[in-house]
Tab-separated table of C-alpha atoms in Angstrom:
chain	number	residue	atom	x	y	z
A	1205	UNK	CA	-38.143	24.131	7.475
A	1206	UNK	CA	-36.066	22.458	4.371
A	1207	UNK	CA	-32.365	23.867	3.422
A	1208	UNK	CA	-31.073	22.660	0.193
A	1209	UNK	CA	-27.335	23.458	-0.364
A	1210	UNK	CA	-26.044	23.407	-3.814
A	1211	UNK	CA	-22.400	21.779	-4.594
A	1212	UNK	CA	-20.850	23.525	-7.581
A	1213	UNK	CA	-20.075	21.442	-10.209
A	1214	UNK	CA	-16.548	22.906	-9.996
A	1215	UNK	CA	-16.179	21.399	-6.775
A	1216	UNK	CA	-16.956	17.973	-7.787
A	1217	UNK	CA	-14.896	18.059	-10.598
A	1218	UNK	CA	-11.928	19.487	-8.850
A	1219	UNK	CA	-11.688	16.995	-5.969
A	1220	UNK	CA	-11.765	14.247	-8.594
A	1221	UNK	CA	-9.150	15.656	-10.997
A	1222	UNK	CA	-7.341	16.351	-7.943
A	1223	UNK	CA	-7.487	12.880	-6.367
A	1224	UNK	CA	-6.388	11.508	-10.054
A	1225	UNK	CA	-3.437	13.644	-10.032
A	1226	UNK	CA	-2.236	12.265	-6.388
A	1227	UNK	CA	-2.617	8.828	-7.870
A	1228	UNK	CA	-0.560	9.749	-11.084
A	1229	UNK	CA	2.200	11.398	-8.363
A	1230	UNK	CA	2.410	8.297	-6.529
A	1231	UNK	CA	2.763	6.035	-9.656
A	1232	UNK	CA	5.731	8.563	-10.600
A	1233	UNK	CA	7.248	8.398	-6.991
A	1234	UNK	CA	6.973	4.205	-7.662
A	1235	UNK	CA	8.448	4.093	-10.791
A	1236	UNK	CA	11.458	6.554	-9.527
A	1237	UNK	CA	11.878	4.769	-6.376
A	1238	UNK	CA	11.936	1.113	-8.109
A	1239	UNK	CA	14.512	2.323	-11.032
A	1240	UNK	CA	16.964	3.813	-8.299
A	1241	UNK	CA	16.191	1.123	-5.652
A	1242	UNK	CA	17.195	-1.430	-8.410
A	1243	UNK	CA	20.137	0.392	-9.557
A	1244	UNK	CA	21.847	0.653	-6.307
A	1245	UNK	CA	20.836	-2.866	-5.651
A	1246	UNK	CA	23.040	-3.907	-8.857
A	1247	UNK	CA	25.708	-1.595	-7.579
A	1248	UNK	CA	25.692	-3.315	-4.216
A	1249	UNK	CA	25.905	-6.682	-5.629
A	1250	UNK	CA	28.685	-5.554	-7.933
A	1251	UNK	CA	30.872	-3.908	-5.490
A	1252	UNK	CA	30.255	-6.428	-2.424
A	1253	UNK	CA	30.061	-9.734	-4.350
A	1254	UNK	CA	32.868	-11.362	-2.547
A	1255	UNK	CA	31.791	-9.694	0.694
A	1256	UNK	CA	27.938	-11.038	0.368
A	1257	UNK	CA	29.239	-14.510	-0.663
A	1258	UNK	CA	31.211	-14.961	2.457
A	1259	UNK	CA	28.587	-13.573	4.695
A	1260	UNK	CA	26.217	-16.732	3.339
A	1261	UNK	CA	28.902	-19.414	3.605
A	1262	UNK	CA	29.385	-18.048	7.487
A	1263	UNK	CA	25.992	-17.849	7.923
A	1264	UNK	CA	25.543	-21.439	6.767
A	1265	UNK	CA	28.486	-22.402	9.188
A	1266	UNK	CA	26.706	-21.055	11.992
A	1267	UNK	CA	23.555	-22.889	11.528
A	1268	UNK	CA	25.247	-26.082	10.465
A	1269	UNK	CA	25.428	-28.839	12.985
A	1270	UNK	CA	28.562	-30.493	11.648
A	1271	UNK	CA	31.368	-31.373	13.465
A	1272	UNK	CA	33.496	-28.316	13.906
A	1273	UNK	CA	36.479	-30.561	12.360
A	1274	UNK	CA	34.607	-31.011	9.120
A	1275	UNK	CA	33.607	-27.445	8.707
A	1276	UNK	CA	37.166	-26.458	8.993
A	1277	UNK	CA	37.827	-28.700	5.993
A	1278	UNK	CA	34.726	-27.498	4.030
A	1279	UNK	CA	35.892	-23.912	4.706
A	1280	UNK	CA	39.723	-24.874	3.222
A	1281	UNK	CA	38.325	-26.269	-0.004
A	1282	UNK	CA	35.554	-23.580	-0.414
A	1283	UNK	CA	35.812	-21.297	-3.629
A	1284	UNK	CA	34.601	-17.342	-3.762
A	1285	UNK	CA	34.047	-16.088	-7.056
A	1286	UNK	CA	37.280	-18.335	-8.118
A	1287	UNK	CA	39.473	-17.388	-5.146
A	1288	UNK	CA	39.872	-19.793	-2.281
A	1289	UNK	CA	38.312	-18.808	0.569
A	1290	UNK	CA	41.157	-19.144	3.143
A	1291	UNK	CA	43.199	-16.814	0.475
A	1292	UNK	CA	40.315	-14.169	1.571
A	1293	UNK	CA	39.630	-14.528	5.037
A	1294	UNK	CA	41.061	-16.115	8.039
A	1295	UNK	CA	38.324	-17.902	9.802
A	1296	UNK	CA	38.348	-19.229	13.659
A	1297	UNK	CA	35.673	-21.705	14.340
A	1298	UNK	CA	34.944	-23.156	17.549
A	1299	UNK	CA	31.626	-24.686	19.434
A	1300	UNK	CA	30.215	-23.983	22.761
A	1301	UNK	CA	26.801	-24.652	24.188
A	1302	UNK	CA	25.848	-26.664	21.177
A	1303	UNK	CA	26.649	-23.608	18.482
A	1304	UNK	CA	28.985	-22.597	16.399
A	1305	UNK	CA	31.268	-19.522	17.113
A	1306	UNK	CA	33.096	-17.641	14.394
A	1307	UNK	CA	35.815	-14.786	14.174
A	1308	UNK	CA	37.757	-13.591	11.050
A	1309	UNK	CA	40.016	-11.440	9.884
A	1310	UNK	CA	40.216	-10.332	6.278
A	1311	UNK	CA	43.363	-10.853	4.104
A	1312	UNK	CA	44.695	-7.345	3.411
A	1313	UNK	CA	44.060	-7.480	-0.091
A	1314	UNK	CA	40.293	-7.962	0.614
A	1315	UNK	CA	39.983	-5.594	3.128
A	1316	UNK	CA	36.886	-3.500	1.233
A	1317	UNK	CA	35.131	-6.882	1.044
A	1318	UNK	CA	34.390	-7.451	5.007
A	1319	UNK	CA	31.138	-9.625	5.061
A	1320	UNK	CA	29.945	-7.633	8.293
A	1321	UNK	CA	29.824	-4.338	6.246
A	1322	UNK	CA	28.455	-6.235	3.071
A	1323	UNK	CA	25.832	-7.338	5.148
A	1324	UNK	CA	24.684	-4.521	6.844
A	1325	UNK	CA	24.547	-2.579	3.512
A	1326	UNK	CA	22.274	-4.947	2.278
A	1327	UNK	CA	19.944	-5.080	5.014
A	1328	UNK	CA	19.882	-1.245	4.901
A	1329	UNK	CA	18.920	-1.595	1.336
A	1330	UNK	CA	16.314	-4.111	1.932
A	1331	UNK	CA	15.010	-1.947	4.904
A	1332	UNK	CA	14.538	1.197	2.259
A	1333	UNK	CA	12.761	-1.445	0.309
A	1334	UNK	CA	10.338	-2.216	3.090
A	1335	UNK	CA	9.698	1.235	4.281
A	1336	UNK	CA	8.755	1.939	0.296
A	1337	UNK	CA	6.473	-0.702	0.572
A	1338	UNK	CA	4.709	0.529	3.635
A	1339	UNK	CA	4.794	3.870	1.867
A	1340	UNK	CA	3.176	3.068	-1.153
A	1341	UNK	CA	0.410	1.041	0.573
A	1342	UNK	CA	-0.444	3.948	3.329
A	1343	UNK	CA	-0.274	6.597	0.827
A	1344	UNK	CA	-2.871	4.615	-1.720
A	1345	UNK	CA	-5.150	4.273	1.297
A	1346	UNK	CA	-4.553	8.247	2.277
A	1347	UNK	CA	-5.393	9.123	-1.016
A	1348	UNK	CA	-8.478	7.186	-1.264
A	1349	UNK	CA	-9.797	8.104	2.038
A	1350	UNK	CA	-9.104	11.939	1.409
A	1351	UNK	CA	-11.535	11.667	-1.869
A	1352	UNK	CA	-13.770	9.464	-0.085
A	1353	UNK	CA	-14.106	12.324	2.674
A	1354	UNK	CA	-15.047	14.751	0.225
A	1355	UNK	CA	-17.804	12.778	-1.783
A	1356	UNK	CA	-19.271	11.783	1.815
A	1357	UNK	CA	-18.990	15.572	2.576
A	1358	UNK	CA	-20.967	16.523	-0.653
A	1359	UNK	CA	-23.291	13.721	-0.201
A	1360	UNK	CA	-24.478	14.917	3.500
A	1361	UNK	CA	-24.390	18.593	2.504
A	1362	UNK	CA	-26.380	17.881	-0.651
A	1363	UNK	CA	-29.236	15.709	1.532
A	1364	UNK	CA	-28.491	16.067	5.313
A	1365	UNK	CA	-32.061	14.590	6.121
A	1366	UNK	CA	-30.680	11.247	5.216
A	1367	UNK	CA	-28.376	11.425	7.805
A	1368	UNK	CA	-29.115	13.278	10.380
A	1369	UNK	CA	-32.844	12.125	10.908
A	1370	UNK	CA	-34.036	12.457	14.325
A	1371	UNK	CA	-30.883	14.692	15.107
A	1372	UNK	CA	-31.525	17.820	17.555
A	1373	UNK	CA	-29.848	21.221	17.660
A	1374	UNK	CA	-29.896	23.527	20.754
A	1375	UNK	CA	-32.125	26.450	20.250
A	1376	UNK	CA	-29.276	28.595	21.151
A	1377	UNK	CA	-27.442	28.005	18.198
A	1378	UNK	CA	-29.796	29.183	15.668
A	1379	UNK	CA	-29.324	32.504	17.363
A	1380	UNK	CA	-25.477	32.242	16.782
A	1381	UNK	CA	-24.857	31.219	13.231
A	1382	UNK	CA	-27.074	30.764	10.096
A	1383	UNK	CA	-28.825	27.301	9.372
A	1384	UNK	CA	-26.807	26.860	6.573
A	1385	UNK	CA	-23.645	27.162	8.792
A	1386	UNK	CA	-24.894	25.007	11.483
A	1387	UNK	CA	-25.376	22.281	8.902
A	1388	UNK	CA	-21.866	22.463	7.138
A	1389	UNK	CA	-20.755	22.254	10.891
A	1390	UNK	CA	-22.600	19.213	11.458
A	1391	UNK	CA	-21.499	17.648	8.248
A	1392	UNK	CA	-17.787	18.365	9.042
A	1393	UNK	CA	-18.345	16.853	12.590
A	1394	UNK	CA	-20.479	13.603	10.784
A	1395	UNK	CA	-17.173	13.139	7.810
A	1396	UNK	CA	-14.857	12.939	10.654
A	1397	UNK	CA	-16.456	10.992	12.990
A	1398	UNK	CA	-17.105	8.192	9.985
A	1399	UNK	CA	-13.943	7.920	8.441
A	1400	UNK	CA	-11.980	5.997	10.939
A	1401	UNK	CA	-12.874	2.771	8.957
A	1402	UNK	CA	-13.666	3.821	5.559
A	1403	UNK	CA	-14.971	0.408	4.433
A	1404	UNK	CA	-17.812	0.944	6.807
A	1405	UNK	CA	-18.572	4.442	5.336
A	1406	UNK	CA	-18.816	2.970	2.361
A	1407	UNK	CA	-21.386	0.934	3.335
A	1408	UNK	CA	-23.200	3.766	5.011
A	1409	UNK	CA	-22.906	5.591	1.864
A	1410	UNK	CA	-24.866	2.903	0.509
A	1411	UNK	CA	-27.726	2.801	2.500
A	1412	UNK	CA	-28.236	6.465	2.783
A	1413	UNK	CA	-27.273	7.793	-0.720
A	1414	UNK	CA	-27.451	4.312	-2.877
A	1415	UNK	CA	-23.653	4.655	-3.410
A	1416	UNK	CA	-23.167	1.090	-4.217
A	1417	UNK	CA	-19.849	-0.221	-5.243
A	1418	UNK	CA	-20.804	-3.643	-4.906
A	1419	UNK	CA	-21.640	-3.150	-8.717
A	1420	UNK	CA	-17.871	-3.331	-9.303
A	1421	UNK	CA	-17.021	-6.054	-6.905
A	1422	UNK	CA	-13.895	-7.393	-8.375
A	1423	UNK	CA	-12.299	-3.913	-7.870
A	1424	UNK	CA	-14.007	-3.522	-4.177
A	1425	UNK	CA	-13.097	-7.102	-3.048
A	1426	UNK	CA	-9.720	-6.425	-4.224
A	1427	UNK	CA	-9.157	-2.923	-2.905
A	1428	UNK	CA	-10.289	-4.326	0.583
A	1429	UNK	CA	-7.321	-6.656	0.375
A	1430	UNK	CA	-5.052	-3.864	-0.433
A	1431	UNK	CA	-6.624	-2.044	2.322
A	1432	UNK	CA	-6.595	-4.434	5.207
A	1433	UNK	CA	-2.868	-5.763	4.022
A	1434	UNK	CA	-1.777	-2.001	4.408
A	1435	UNK	CA	-2.958	-2.433	8.081
A	1436	UNK	CA	-0.902	-5.498	8.372
A	1437	UNK	CA	2.226	-3.642	7.116
A	1438	UNK	CA	1.881	-0.789	9.282
A	1439	UNK	CA	0.947	-2.459	12.532
A	1440	UNK	CA	1.863	-5.942	12.464
A	1441	UNK	CA	5.252	-6.129	10.165
A	1442	UNK	CA	2.903	-7.958	7.130
A	1443	UNK	CA	2.318	-10.841	9.565
A	1444	UNK	CA	-0.976	-12.605	8.870
A	1445	UNK	CA	-3.661	-12.332	11.793
A	1446	UNK	CA	-7.047	-13.064	12.036
A	1447	UNK	CA	-8.407	-9.396	11.513
A	1448	UNK	CA	-7.129	-9.549	7.805
A	1449	UNK	CA	-8.179	-12.906	7.430
A	1450	UNK	CA	-11.829	-12.045	8.861
A	1451	UNK	CA	-12.097	-8.937	6.322
A	1452	UNK	CA	-10.673	-10.278	3.165
A	1453	UNK	CA	-12.869	-12.086	0.403
A	1454	UNK	CA	-12.403	-15.978	-0.053
A	1455	UNK	CA	-10.443	-15.376	-3.217
A	1456	UNK	CA	-7.590	-13.797	-1.024
A	1457	UNK	CA	-7.364	-16.528	1.542
A	1458	UNK	CA	-6.117	-19.508	-0.648
A	1459	UNK	CA	-2.771	-21.152	0.919
A	1460	UNK	CA	-2.306	-17.783	3.440
A	1461	UNK	CA	-2.247	-18.770	7.330
A	1462	UNK	CA	-2.214	-16.675	10.654
A	1463	UNK	CA	1.507	-15.882	11.101
A	1464	UNK	CA	2.755	-15.983	7.612
A	1465	UNK	CA	4.497	-13.063	6.763
A	1466	UNK	CA	2.932	-11.448	2.965
A	1467	UNK	CA	5.481	-9.987	0.614
A	1468	UNK	CA	4.658	-7.051	-1.695
A	1469	UNK	CA	6.644	-7.479	-4.797
A	1470	UNK	CA	6.878	-4.793	-7.634
A	1471	UNK	CA	3.626	-6.652	-9.266
A	1472	UNK	CA	1.534	-6.386	-6.257
A	1473	UNK	CA	2.799	-2.419	-5.474
A	1474	UNK	CA	1.885	-1.471	-9.030
A	1475	UNK	CA	-1.283	-3.409	-9.235
A	1476	UNK	CA	-2.306	-1.356	-5.577
A	1477	UNK	CA	-1.798	1.915	-7.525
A	1478	UNK	CA	-4.249	0.745	-10.551
A	1479	UNK	CA	-6.951	-0.492	-8.326
A	1480	UNK	CA	-6.772	2.812	-6.136
A	1481	UNK	CA	-7.351	4.590	-9.646
A	1482	UNK	CA	-10.294	2.536	-10.554
A	1483	UNK	CA	-11.759	3.018	-7.025
A	1484	UNK	CA	-11.344	6.458	-7.298
A	1485	UNK	CA	-13.300	6.320	-10.779
A	1486	UNK	CA	-15.905	4.232	-9.739
A	1487	UNK	CA	-16.796	6.125	-6.617
A	1488	UNK	CA	-16.946	9.544	-8.704
A	1489	UNK	CA	-19.235	7.620	-10.932
A	1490	UNK	CA	-21.539	6.274	-8.279
A	1491	UNK	CA	-21.659	9.657	-6.984
A	1492	UNK	CA	-22.998	11.437	-9.885
A	1493	UNK	CA	-25.414	8.250	-10.542
A	1494	UNK	CA	-26.574	9.165	-6.915
A	1495	UNK	CA	-27.453	12.520	-7.225
A	1496	UNK	CA	-28.729	11.959	-10.799
A	1497	UNK	CA	-25.899	13.840	-12.527
A	1498	UNK	CA	-25.569	14.038	-16.395
A	1499	UNK	CA	-23.473	10.591	-16.726
A	1500	UNK	CA	-22.594	11.657	-20.011
A	1501	UNK	CA	-20.476	14.472	-18.504
A	1502	UNK	CA	-18.633	11.303	-16.764
A	1503	UNK	CA	-18.440	9.342	-20.049
A	1504	UNK	CA	-16.457	12.561	-21.447
A	1505	UNK	CA	-14.465	12.468	-18.386
A	1506	UNK	CA	-13.443	9.025	-18.303
A	1507	UNK	CA	-12.705	8.872	-21.855
A	1508	UNK	CA	-10.282	11.522	-21.314
A	1509	UNK	CA	-8.574	9.596	-18.515
A	1510	UNK	CA	-8.600	6.028	-20.567
A	1511	UNK	CA	-7.205	7.685	-23.378
A	1512	UNK	CA	-4.230	9.092	-21.126
A	1513	UNK	CA	-3.705	6.087	-19.274
A	1514	UNK	CA	-3.456	4.093	-22.789
A	1515	UNK	CA	-1.161	6.914	-23.738
A	1516	UNK	CA	1.051	6.565	-20.645
A	1517	UNK	CA	1.051	2.371	-21.422
A	1518	UNK	CA	-1.340	2.059	-18.525
A	1519	UNK	CA	-3.055	-0.866	-20.021
A	1520	UNK	CA	-4.269	-2.934	-16.512
A	1521	UNK	CA	-6.125	0.526	-15.535
A	1522	UNK	CA	-8.214	-0.064	-18.596
A	1523	UNK	CA	-9.200	-3.235	-18.098
A	1524	UNK	CA	-12.477	-4.150	-17.715
A	1525	UNK	CA	-13.280	-5.755	-14.303
A	1526	UNK	CA	-16.255	-8.022	-14.807
């Protein structure tokens, strides 16, 4: 018995547009946070300019192996923002167990520039940036995997024979639900079981339904690097490990070693959102191509999205990856 289940065009279009909207929302969240964070950073550096400078001096003294008396002379001569350090802070320096020990008290006019307070505020701001970085990378993968799950479900529903070949069902189930209902339940279980590793799921889709993202190898290998870097930041504090190096393309392994801490600057985070949007678009295209849908329909959609991106000056998204 052959059962054919039709996936409405509205569902296909709707899932695609919903994914694109999520990407655009993520991009707005990114821009809003960066603008706000940079403003806070400038405000902190202005408000605690002296405190931060003193903190750097004290940190260098703590790490310095010079004779204590020599360090005391350096402190007496040190200027902070045009004012002698000793006019701002009273420093007591001792050495024990091969380590410099510092205690201090602020001069009354500079109480607000306590280096400990300045350092804590800077560390908190830096922590916000690190949390934001993990959030952007994690949400980029979540958006992709949510859309991938929908595409995967569409493919399995439309062609269950390819995915359930040789699978048996208890006869009693045929009397408790319609064949269509049984198939849909099996499909959902199939999707749930195959999204723990979305990269492998892409390979399975290629095998069963000719979804071939290798036609866009530049986009795919860049996305895979983002995917595994996300894992590093969530599970390993951004420190490179063997799993990361074993899974990324050779192009991204240059000058990177195990134990090194990766940094995600503004360019990297912004580009990860661009690559996410490209991946969703090529996945949608490959889906239509695999089911022999009208590619012209996609061309109209892609032109609208490209025009919108150009209008919003998202030039990186419109670049062609050879």
